[in-house]
Amino acid sequence: MKKTLTKLKDLVGRAGKWLGLAQSPPPPGVTGAVIADRFDAMSWQEVYEQADALRDLEEELAERHDYTADLLRDIFLAAFKVTPQLRGREEMDASRVPNHQIVAAMMNAPEYEDLHRETAGDPYAAAMAVLSQADALRRMLEDSRAAREQAQQAKDAQDAEQESAQALAAALAQATGAADEDGTVPEEEADAVRRAADLADAAGQAAEDAAQRAAQSLAQAAPGIRTAVRRALDEAADEVQEEAALMRAWGVDPGQLERMPYAERAQLAQRLRSGRIGRFADLIGRFRQMAVGERDRRVENAPGELVGITLGDDLTRVVPSELAHLGIPALRAVFAARYAEAQLMQYDSRGEQYTGQGAIIACIDTSGSMTAPFGNGVTGEAWAKACALALLDQARAARRDFVGILFSSEDAVSVHPFPASRPVDIADVIDFGEVFHGGGTDFEAPLTDAIALLEAEFTDEGRPRGDIVLITDGECDITEDWMRTWNDAKHQLGFRCFGIAIGARTPTGPGSVLDALCDNLRTLDDLTDTRQAADLFRLI
């Protein structure tokens, strides 16, 4: 039988496009959907190593789904980077295209901006955003399981196509070496090239079919992913904003948060959220905002709000028409005479300024009845401690010491000092917020401690005129001897006592104990209204 002669050029033509693929394979696809530099990678790695919850989530997801570590990293970077950039889908490794679809849906959602404003540049908040979306991620990964499987099949088919092209190139190289001078290839080598070309064609077709199936599966999963992503972003934004508001309400400085390790910050958030008055963060925040608005008001007769015209000799407040007389030589003598008699027309103003110099001491009743809820579930304890935290801010702004005294029965008193000479430790603030004694009510023990503190401050620093704020919903008897001691201390130290009686049933009328103790006393019947204490922050 006559052998068929095969020319090398014919085999090269049969190999066709596969030679190019074998000689110049496509660059390996990237596994991250968000473009990141080494500093971004360091931020992710640092948070990942510190956050047990992140590692637990990755381990859980990885048991059922592939490439979830890359997905969590992408979601973190999309939240953390100030200007995150998404790679083109064509750059991605085929197996990671489903991850790209989830991250793209997230970054294109309108809710993303609300979340990104809170998380940009803050690795803790970005990690929190990832964890907040954990439930949604579980659902999305389950719902897109078919699409992820198809993507993996497309990746496997793509690898098989590449291997077939390389095998064809190897067979052709062997045929080239076996060809004679006129380019004739022995039949055995020629058959090997033809078989390799057939396999390459089949692998190419399989890769194309797999890619189409993957694209169709991803398109089918897209609507569900977009819906789930939007819901997840909305929930994550709410959670991150809620924690940010919680930190602001408790007076935690943003710079302090940035320097705080992840584990410590997470523990702090948990303490604030689960503490006795943690759920009243909104009340604390409103108190502090109200106090800020009142803080710079000044005492009567200081320059402040203009309320009319009066007569006097304060040249800084003389009305322009009076000053105009100085420009007329004949009226200068009249001006001088009226100035000497304090009869110049001048603006009348009203305002307040700080008059205290010594410490601000908040004596907070923590008897059992203070846990009773009033309007909207706010307790007397929550209102009193929120007010005290605003008074702490007041003291810091005025460079005054602050002391919180929590009391109930005679032997149940705790003192929490916050000296102006050192920064406030948030752990001490939380301790103050969480202490609750229960029991009955006794005024003498906490007020005796307050007097001792003001006496020590006067002796050591020479600062008189402190302010005591007594907040209670109860009543108790005091002895005549103790009352004389109280009045003597007020006369000697010049301090003032402001009283806030929670609940209309607390006796505040003439002859009551609170009326005898306090220079300024008011009754509080609506614990949701912080404005009832506004004048307190103008006077202290």
Coordinates of C-alpha atoms in Angstrom, one line a residue:
M1 CA 0.0 0.0 0.0
K2 CA 1.4 3.4 -1.0
K3 CA 2.1 5.7 1.9
T4 CA 0.6 9.2 2.0
L5 CA 3.2 11.9 2.0
T6 CA 2.6 14.7 4.5
K7 CA 4.3 18.0 4.1
L8 CA 5.3 20.0 7.2
K9 CA 3.6 23.1 5.9
D10 CA 0.3 21.2 5.8
L11 CA 0.7 20.2 9.4
V12 CA 1.5 23.8 10.4
G13 CA -1.6 25.0 8.7
R14 CA -3.6 22.3 10.5
A15 CA -2.3 23.5 13.9
G16 CA -3.5 26.9 13.1
K17 CA -4.4 29.2 15.9
W18 CA -3.3 26.8 18.6
L19 CA 0.4 27.5 17.9
G20 CA -0.1 31.1 19.0
L21 CA -1.9 30.1 22.2
A22 CA 0.8 27.6 23.0
Q23 CA 3.7 30.0 22.3
S24 CA 2.2 33.0 24.0
P25 CA -0.2 31.8 26.7
P26 CA -2.5 34.4 28.1
P27 CA -1.4 36.1 31.4
P28 CA -2.7 34.3 34.5
G29 CA -6.0 35.8 35.6
V30 CA -6.0 37.9 38.9
T31 CA -7.9 36.7 41.9
G32 CA -8.8 40.0 43.4
A33 CA -11.6 42.1 42.0
V34 CA -10.5 45.4 43.7
I35 CA -7.1 46.9 42.7
A36 CA -4.9 47.0 45.7
D37 CA -1.3 47.9 46.5
R38 CA 0.9 46.4 49.2
F39 CA -0.3 48.9 51.8
D40 CA -3.9 47.8 51.3
A41 CA -2.7 44.2 51.6
M42 CA -1.0 45.0 54.8
S43 CA -4.1 46.7 56.2
W44 CA -6.2 43.6 55.3
Q45 CA -3.7 41.2 56.8
E46 CA -3.4 43.1 60.0
V47 CA -7.1 43.2 60.5
Y48 CA -7.5 39.6 59.5
E49 CA -4.9 38.5 62.0
Q50 CA -6.6 40.5 64.8
A51 CA -10.2 39.7 64.1
D52 CA -11.2 36.2 65.2
A53 CA -14.7 36.8 63.7
L54 CA -13.3 37.3 60.2
R55 CA -11.2 34.2 60.3
D56 CA -14.1 32.2 61.7
L57 CA -16.4 33.5 58.9
E58 CA -13.8 32.6 56.2
E59 CA -13.4 29.1 57.6
E60 CA -17.1 28.6 57.7
L61 CA -17.7 29.8 54.1
A62 CA -14.7 27.9 52.8
E63 CA -16.2 24.6 54.0
R64 CA -19.0 25.0 51.4
H65 CA -17.6 27.4 48.7
D66 CA -14.4 28.0 46.9
Y67 CA -12.4 31.2 46.8
T68 CA -14.3 32.9 49.7
A69 CA -11.0 34.3 51.2
D70 CA -10.6 36.4 48.0
L71 CA -14.2 37.5 48.2
L72 CA -13.9 38.7 51.9
R73 CA -10.7 40.5 51.0
D74 CA -12.4 42.3 48.1
I75 CA -15.4 43.3 50.2
F76 CA -13.0 44.7 52.9
L77 CA -11.0 46.7 50.3
A78 CA -14.1 48.1 48.7
A79 CA -15.2 49.4 52.0
F80 CA -11.7 50.5 53.3
K81 CA -10.1 52.2 50.3
V82 CA -10.9 55.8 49.9
T83 CA -11.2 55.5 46.1
P84 CA -11.6 51.8 45.3
Q85 CA -11.2 50.7 41.7
L86 CA -12.8 47.6 40.3
R87 CA -10.8 45.5 37.7
G88 CA -12.3 44.7 34.4
R89 CA -14.0 41.3 34.3
E90 CA -11.8 40.2 31.5
E91 CA -8.8 40.5 33.8
M92 CA -10.1 38.1 36.3
D93 CA -9.3 34.4 36.6
A94 CA -12.4 32.6 35.3
S95 CA -13.0 31.0 38.7
R96 CA -13.2 34.4 40.4
V97 CA -15.6 36.0 38.1
P98 CA -18.6 35.3 40.4
N99 CA -16.7 37.1 43.2
H100 CA -16.2 40.0 40.7
Q101 CA -20.0 40.0 40.1
I102 CA -20.8 40.3 43.8
V103 CA -18.3 43.1 44.4
A104 CA -19.3 45.0 41.3
A105 CA -23.0 44.8 42.4
M106 CA -21.9 46.1 45.8
M107 CA -19.9 49.1 44.5
N108 CA -22.6 50.1 42.0
A109 CA -25.5 50.0 44.5
P110 CA -26.8 53.4 45.7
E111 CA -26.5 52.1 49.3
Y112 CA -22.8 51.7 48.9
E113 CA -22.0 55.4 49.3
D114 CA -23.8 55.5 52.7
L115 CA -21.7 52.7 53.9
H116 CA -18.4 53.9 52.3
R117 CA -18.7 57.3 54.0
E118 CA -18.4 55.5 57.4
T119 CA -15.8 52.9 56.5
A120 CA -13.3 54.7 54.1
G121 CA -9.8 54.7 55.7
D122 CA -11.0 52.9 58.9
P123 CA -9.9 49.3 58.8
Y124 CA -12.0 48.4 61.9
A125 CA -15.2 49.8 60.3
A126 CA -14.4 48.1 57.0
A127 CA -14.0 44.8 58.8
M128 CA -17.2 45.4 60.6
A129 CA -19.0 46.0 57.3
V130 CA -17.8 42.6 56.1
L131 CA -19.0 40.9 59.2
S132 CA -22.3 42.7 59.0
Q133 CA -22.9 41.2 55.6
A134 CA -22.2 37.7 56.7
D135 CA -25.8 36.4 56.5
A136 CA -26.3 38.0 53.1
L137 CA -23.0 36.4 51.8
R138 CA -24.2 33.0 52.9
R139 CA -27.4 33.4 51.0
M140 CA -25.7 34.8 47.9
L141 CA -23.1 32.1 47.8
E142 CA -25.8 29.4 48.1
D143 CA -28.0 31.1 45.5
S144 CA -25.1 31.4 43.1
R145 CA -23.7 27.9 43.7
A146 CA -24.6 26.8 40.1
A147 CA -22.9 29.9 38.7
R148 CA -19.8 29.3 40.7
E149 CA -19.7 25.7 39.6
Q150 CA -20.1 26.7 36.0
A151 CA -17.3 29.3 36.5
Q152 CA -15.0 26.6 37.8
Q153 CA -15.8 24.4 34.9
A154 CA -15.0 27.2 32.5
K155 CA -11.7 27.7 34.3
D156 CA -10.9 23.9 34.1
A157 CA -11.9 23.9 30.4
Q158 CA -9.7 26.9 29.8
D159 CA -6.8 25.1 31.4
A160 CA -7.5 22.0 29.3
E161 CA -7.5 24.1 26.2
Q162 CA -4.1 25.6 27.1
E163 CA -2.7 22.1 27.8
S164 CA -4.0 20.8 24.5
A165 CA -2.4 23.7 22.6
Q166 CA 0.9 23.0 24.3
A167 CA 0.7 19.3 23.5
L168 CA 0.0 20.2 19.8
A169 CA 3.0 22.5 19.8
A170 CA 5.2 19.7 21.2
A171 CA 3.9 17.2 18.5
L172 CA 4.6 19.7 15.8
A173 CA 8.1 20.3 17.1
Q174 CA 8.7 16.6 17.0
A175 CA 7.4 16.4 13.4
T176 CA 9.6 19.3 12.4
G177 CA 12.6 17.4 13.7
A178 CA 11.7 14.3 11.8
A179 CA 10.9 16.0 8.4
D180 CA 13.4 15.4 5.5
E181 CA 14.9 18.1 3.3
D182 CA 11.9 18.6 1.2
G183 CA 9.6 19.0 4.2
T184 CA 8.1 15.5 4.1
V185 CA 7.1 14.2 7.6
P186 CA 7.0 10.5 8.5
E187 CA 3.5 9.2 8.9
E188 CA 3.8 8.4 12.6
E189 CA 4.8 11.9 13.6
A190 CA 2.2 13.4 11.2
D191 CA -0.6 11.3 12.8
A192 CA 0.5 12.5 16.2
V193 CA 0.2 16.1 15.0
R194 CA -3.3 15.5 13.6
R195 CA -4.5 13.7 16.7
A196 CA -3.2 16.6 18.9
A197 CA -4.9 19.1 16.6
D198 CA -8.2 17.2 16.9
L199 CA -7.9 17.2 20.7
A200 CA -7.1 20.9 20.7
D201 CA -10.1 21.7 18.6
A202 CA -12.3 19.7 20.9
A203 CA -10.8 21.4 24.0
G204 CA -11.3 24.8 22.4
Q205 CA -14.9 24.0 21.7
A206 CA -15.4 22.7 25.2
A207 CA -13.9 25.9 26.7
E208 CA -16.1 28.1 24.5
D209 CA -19.2 26.1 25.5
A210 CA -18.2 26.2 29.2
A211 CA -17.6 30.0 29.0
Q212 CA -21.1 30.5 27.5
R213 CA -22.7 28.4 30.2
A214 CA -20.9 30.3 32.9
A215 CA -21.9 33.6 31.4
Q216 CA -25.6 32.5 31.2
S217 CA -25.5 31.2 34.8
L218 CA -24.0 34.4 36.1
A219 CA -26.6 36.4 34.2
Q220 CA -29.4 34.4 35.8
A221 CA -27.9 34.9 39.3
A222 CA -27.4 38.7 38.8
P223 CA -30.8 40.0 39.8
G224 CA -30.8 38.0 43.0
I225 CA -27.3 39.1 43.8
R226 CA -28.1 42.8 43.3
T227 CA -31.2 42.5 45.6
A228 CA -29.2 40.7 48.3
V229 CA -26.3 43.1 48.0
R230 CA -28.5 46.2 48.4
R231 CA -30.2 44.8 51.5
A232 CA -26.9 43.7 53.0
L233 CA -25.3 47.2 52.4
D234 CA -28.3 48.9 53.9
E235 CA -28.1 46.7 57.0
A236 CA -24.3 47.1 57.2
A237 CA -24.5 50.9 56.9
D238 CA -27.1 51.0 59.7
E239 CA -24.9 48.9 62.0
V240 CA -21.7 50.8 61.3
Q241 CA -23.5 54.2 61.7
E242 CA -25.1 53.0 64.9
E243 CA -21.7 52.0 66.4
A244 CA -20.2 55.3 65.3
A245 CA -23.0 57.2 67.0
L246 CA -22.5 55.0 70.1
M247 CA -18.9 56.0 70.2
R248 CA -19.7 59.7 69.7
A249 CA -22.4 59.6 72.3
W250 CA -19.9 58.2 74.9
G251 CA -17.4 60.9 73.9
V252 CA -14.8 58.5 72.4
D253 CA -12.4 60.5 70.3
P254 CA -12.1 59.4 66.7
G255 CA -8.3 59.7 66.9
Q256 CA -8.3 57.4 70.0
L257 CA -10.3 54.9 68.0
E258 CA -7.9 54.9 65.1
R259 CA -5.0 54.1 67.4
M260 CA -6.9 51.3 69.2
P261 CA -6.2 47.7 68.2
Y262 CA -9.1 45.8 66.6
A263 CA -9.7 43.5 69.5
E264 CA -9.7 46.3 72.0
R265 CA -12.0 48.4 69.9
A266 CA -14.4 45.5 69.4
Q267 CA -14.4 44.9 73.1
L268 CA -15.1 48.6 73.8
A269 CA -18.0 48.6 71.4
Q270 CA -19.5 45.5 73.1
R271 CA -19.2 47.1 76.5
L272 CA -20.8 50.3 75.3
R273 CA -23.6 48.4 73.6
S274 CA -24.4 46.0 76.4
G275 CA -23.8 48.2 79.4
R276 CA -26.6 49.4 81.8
I277 CA -27.3 52.5 79.8
G278 CA -25.9 51.4 76.4
R279 CA -29.3 51.4 74.8
F280 CA -29.8 55.0 75.7
A281 CA -26.9 56.2 73.6
D282 CA -29.2 58.5 71.7
L283 CA -30.2 60.2 75.0
I284 CA -26.5 60.6 75.9
G285 CA -25.8 62.1 72.5
R286 CA -28.6 64.6 72.7
F287 CA -27.5 65.6 76.2
R288 CA -24.0 66.3 75.0
Q289 CA -25.2 68.2 71.9
M290 CA -27.5 70.3 74.0
A291 CA -24.7 71.1 76.5
V292 CA -22.4 72.2 73.7
G293 CA -25.0 74.7 72.6
E294 CA -25.3 76.1 76.1
R295 CA -21.7 75.9 77.1
D296 CA -20.5 79.3 75.9
R297 CA -23.4 81.4 77.3
R298 CA -22.2 84.1 79.7
V299 CA -23.4 85.9 82.9
E300 CA -25.8 88.8 83.0
N301 CA -24.3 92.2 81.9
A302 CA -21.6 90.5 79.9
P303 CA -21.7 91.2 76.1
G304 CA -24.2 88.8 74.7
E305 CA -27.7 88.9 73.3
L306 CA -28.9 92.4 72.6
V307 CA -32.3 93.1 74.2
G308 CA -32.6 96.9 74.0
I309 CA -31.1 100.3 74.8
T310 CA -30.1 101.5 78.3
L311 CA -28.0 104.3 79.9
G312 CA -24.4 103.9 81.1
D313 CA -20.7 104.6 80.6
D314 CA -19.5 101.4 78.8
L315 CA -17.8 102.8 75.7
T316 CA -17.7 99.4 74.1
R317 CA -21.5 99.3 73.8
V318 CA -22.3 103.0 73.0
V319 CA -24.7 103.3 70.1
P320 CA -23.4 105.0 66.9
S321 CA -25.5 108.1 67.3
E322 CA -23.8 108.9 70.5
L323 CA -20.3 108.4 69.0
A324 CA -21.3 110.7 66.2
H325 CA -21.3 113.6 68.7
L326 CA -17.6 113.3 69.0
G327 CA -17.2 114.4 65.4
I328 CA -19.0 117.7 66.2
P329 CA -16.7 120.1 68.3
A330 CA -19.7 121.8 69.9
L331 CA -21.1 118.5 71.2
R332 CA -17.9 117.0 72.6
A333 CA -18.4 118.7 76.0
V334 CA -22.0 117.3 76.1
F335 CA -20.7 113.9 75.4
A336 CA -18.1 114.2 78.1
A337 CA -20.7 115.4 80.6
R338 CA -23.1 112.5 79.8
Y339 CA -20.2 110.1 80.0
A340 CA -19.2 111.4 83.5
E341 CA -22.8 110.9 84.6
A342 CA -23.2 107.4 83.0
Q343 CA -26.0 108.8 80.8
L344 CA -24.8 107.7 77.4
M345 CA -27.2 105.6 75.4
Q346 CA -25.7 102.1 75.0
Y347 CA -26.9 98.7 73.9
D348 CA -28.4 96.5 76.7
S349 CA -27.4 92.9 76.5
R350 CA -28.1 89.7 78.3
G351 CA -26.1 86.6 78.5
E352 CA -24.4 84.2 80.9
Q353 CA -20.9 83.0 81.7
Y354 CA -19.3 80.4 83.8
T355 CA -19.1 81.4 87.5
G356 CA -17.9 78.3 89.1
Q357 CA -14.2 77.7 89.6
G358 CA -14.0 74.5 91.7
A359 CA -14.9 71.0 90.7
I360 CA -18.2 69.9 89.3
I361 CA -19.6 67.1 91.3
A362 CA -22.6 65.0 90.1
C363 CA -24.3 63.0 92.9
I364 CA -26.4 60.4 91.2
D365 CA -29.1 58.4 93.0
T366 CA -28.8 54.7 92.2
S367 CA -31.5 53.4 94.5
G368 CA -33.8 50.7 93.2
S369 CA -36.5 53.0 92.1
M370 CA -34.2 54.8 89.6
T371 CA -34.6 51.8 87.2
A372 CA -38.3 52.4 86.8
P373 CA -39.0 53.5 83.2
F374 CA -40.7 56.8 82.4
G375 CA -41.7 58.0 78.9
N376 CA -40.3 55.9 76.0
G377 CA -38.7 53.5 78.4
V378 CA -36.1 56.0 79.7
T379 CA -35.2 55.3 83.3
G380 CA -34.2 57.8 85.9
E381 CA -30.8 56.2 86.1
A382 CA -30.2 56.6 82.3
W383 CA -31.3 60.2 82.3
A384 CA -29.2 61.0 85.4
K385 CA -26.0 59.4 84.0
A386 CA -26.5 61.0 80.6
C387 CA -26.8 64.3 82.3
A388 CA -23.6 63.5 84.3
L389 CA -21.6 62.7 81.2
A390 CA -22.6 66.0 79.7
L391 CA -21.5 67.7 82.9
L392 CA -18.2 65.8 82.5
D393 CA -17.8 67.5 79.1
Q394 CA -18.7 70.8 80.7
A395 CA -16.0 70.4 83.2
R396 CA -13.4 69.4 80.6
A397 CA -14.3 72.5 78.5
A398 CA -13.8 74.8 81.5
R399 CA -10.7 72.9 82.7
R400 CA -12.4 72.0 85.9
D401 CA -12.2 68.7 87.8
F402 CA -15.3 66.4 87.6
V403 CA -16.4 63.8 90.1
G404 CA -19.3 61.4 89.8
I405 CA -20.6 60.1 93.0
L406 CA -23.1 57.2 92.8
F407 CA -25.1 56.5 95.9
S408 CA -28.1 54.8 97.4
S409 CA -28.1 53.6 101.0
E410 CA -25.8 55.1 103.6
D411 CA -23.0 52.5 103.1
A412 CA -23.4 52.3 99.3
V413 CA -21.4 55.2 97.8
S414 CA -18.8 55.1 95.0
V415 CA -16.7 58.0 93.9
H416 CA -15.5 58.3 90.3
P417 CA -12.9 61.2 89.9
F418 CA -12.0 62.7 86.5
P419 CA -9.3 65.3 87.1
A420 CA -8.8 68.1 84.6
S421 CA -5.1 67.4 84.7
R422 CA -5.2 64.1 82.7
P423 CA -7.1 62.8 79.7
V424 CA -10.4 60.9 80.3
D425 CA -10.1 57.2 80.1
I426 CA -13.1 55.7 78.4
A427 CA -12.9 52.6 80.5
D428 CA -13.4 54.8 83.6
V429 CA -16.4 56.5 81.9
I430 CA -17.9 53.1 81.2
D431 CA -17.3 51.9 84.8
F432 CA -19.1 55.0 86.0
G433 CA -22.0 54.3 83.6
E434 CA -22.3 50.6 84.7
V435 CA -22.2 50.9 88.5
F436 CA -25.6 50.6 90.2
H437 CA -26.0 50.1 93.9
G438 CA -29.8 49.5 94.3
G439 CA -31.3 49.7 97.8
G440 CA -32.6 52.8 99.6
T441 CA -31.7 56.5 99.5
D442 CA -29.4 58.5 101.7
F443 CA -28.3 62.1 101.0
E444 CA -25.8 62.7 103.8
A445 CA -23.1 60.2 102.8
P446 CA -22.6 61.3 99.2
L447 CA -22.9 65.0 100.0
T448 CA -20.4 64.6 102.9
D449 CA -18.0 63.1 100.4
A450 CA -18.7 66.0 98.0
I451 CA -17.9 68.5 100.7
A452 CA -14.6 66.7 101.5
L453 CA -13.6 66.8 97.9
L454 CA -14.3 70.5 97.6
E455 CA -12.4 71.2 100.9
A456 CA -9.4 69.3 99.6
E457 CA -9.5 71.2 96.3
F458 CA -9.7 74.5 98.2
T459 CA -6.9 73.6 100.5
D460 CA -4.6 72.2 97.8
E461 CA -5.4 74.4 94.9
G462 CA -7.1 77.4 96.4
R463 CA -10.1 77.0 94.1
P464 CA -13.5 77.8 95.7
R465 CA -17.0 78.0 94.2
G466 CA -17.5 74.4 93.1
D467 CA -20.9 73.1 91.9
I468 CA -22.8 70.1 93.2
V469 CA -25.6 68.6 91.1
L470 CA -27.9 66.2 93.0
I471 CA -30.2 64.1 90.9
T472 CA -32.6 61.8 92.7
D473 CA -36.1 60.5 92.6
G474 CA -36.3 59.9 96.4
E475 CA -36.4 61.6 99.7
C476 CA -34.8 60.9 103.1
D477 CA -34.3 62.6 106.5
I478 CA -31.2 64.5 107.4
T479 CA -30.2 65.5 110.9
E480 CA -30.0 69.1 112.2
D481 CA -26.3 68.7 113.1
W482 CA -25.5 67.5 109.5
M483 CA -27.5 70.4 108.1
R484 CA -25.5 72.9 110.1
T485 CA -22.3 71.3 108.8
W486 CA -23.7 71.6 105.2
N487 CA -24.5 75.3 105.6
D488 CA -21.2 76.1 107.2
A489 CA -19.4 74.4 104.3
K490 CA -21.4 76.3 101.7
H491 CA -20.5 79.5 103.4
Q492 CA -16.9 78.7 103.7
L493 CA -16.3 77.2 100.3
G494 CA -18.9 79.2 98.3
F495 CA -20.2 76.2 96.4
R496 CA -23.7 75.9 94.9
C497 CA -26.0 72.9 94.9
F498 CA -28.4 72.3 92.0
G499 CA -31.1 69.8 92.5
I500 CA -33.1 67.7 90.0
A501 CA -36.0 65.8 91.3
I502 CA -37.1 63.0 89.0
G503 CA -40.9 62.5 89.1
A504 CA -43.6 64.8 90.3
R505 CA -44.1 62.8 93.5
T506 CA -40.6 63.7 94.8
P507 CA -41.1 66.4 97.5
T508 CA -39.6 69.7 96.4
G509 CA -41.8 72.3 98.1
P510 CA -40.9 74.6 100.9
G511 CA -39.8 72.7 104.0
S512 CA -38.7 69.6 101.9
V513 CA -35.1 68.2 102.3
L514 CA -34.3 69.0 98.7
D515 CA -35.5 72.6 99.0
A516 CA -33.3 73.0 102.1
L517 CA -30.2 71.5 100.4
C518 CA -30.4 73.2 97.0
D519 CA -29.9 76.7 95.7
N520 CA -31.5 75.9 92.4
L521 CA -34.2 73.1 92.3
R522 CA -36.4 71.8 89.5
T523 CA -38.7 68.9 89.0
L524 CA -38.3 66.7 86.0
D525 CA -41.4 64.9 84.7
D526 CA -40.4 64.1 81.0
L527 CA -37.2 62.1 80.8
T528 CA -37.1 62.3 77.0
D529 CA -36.7 66.1 77.1
T530 CA -33.1 67.1 77.6
R531 CA -34.0 70.8 77.3
Q532 CA -35.4 70.8 80.8
A533 CA -31.8 70.9 82.1
A534 CA -30.5 73.4 79.5
D535 CA -30.3 76.3 82.0
L536 CA -28.1 74.0 84.2
F537 CA -25.4 74.1 81.6
R538 CA -25.6 77.9 81.3
L539 CA -25.3 78.4 85.0
I540 CA -22.5 75.9 85.8

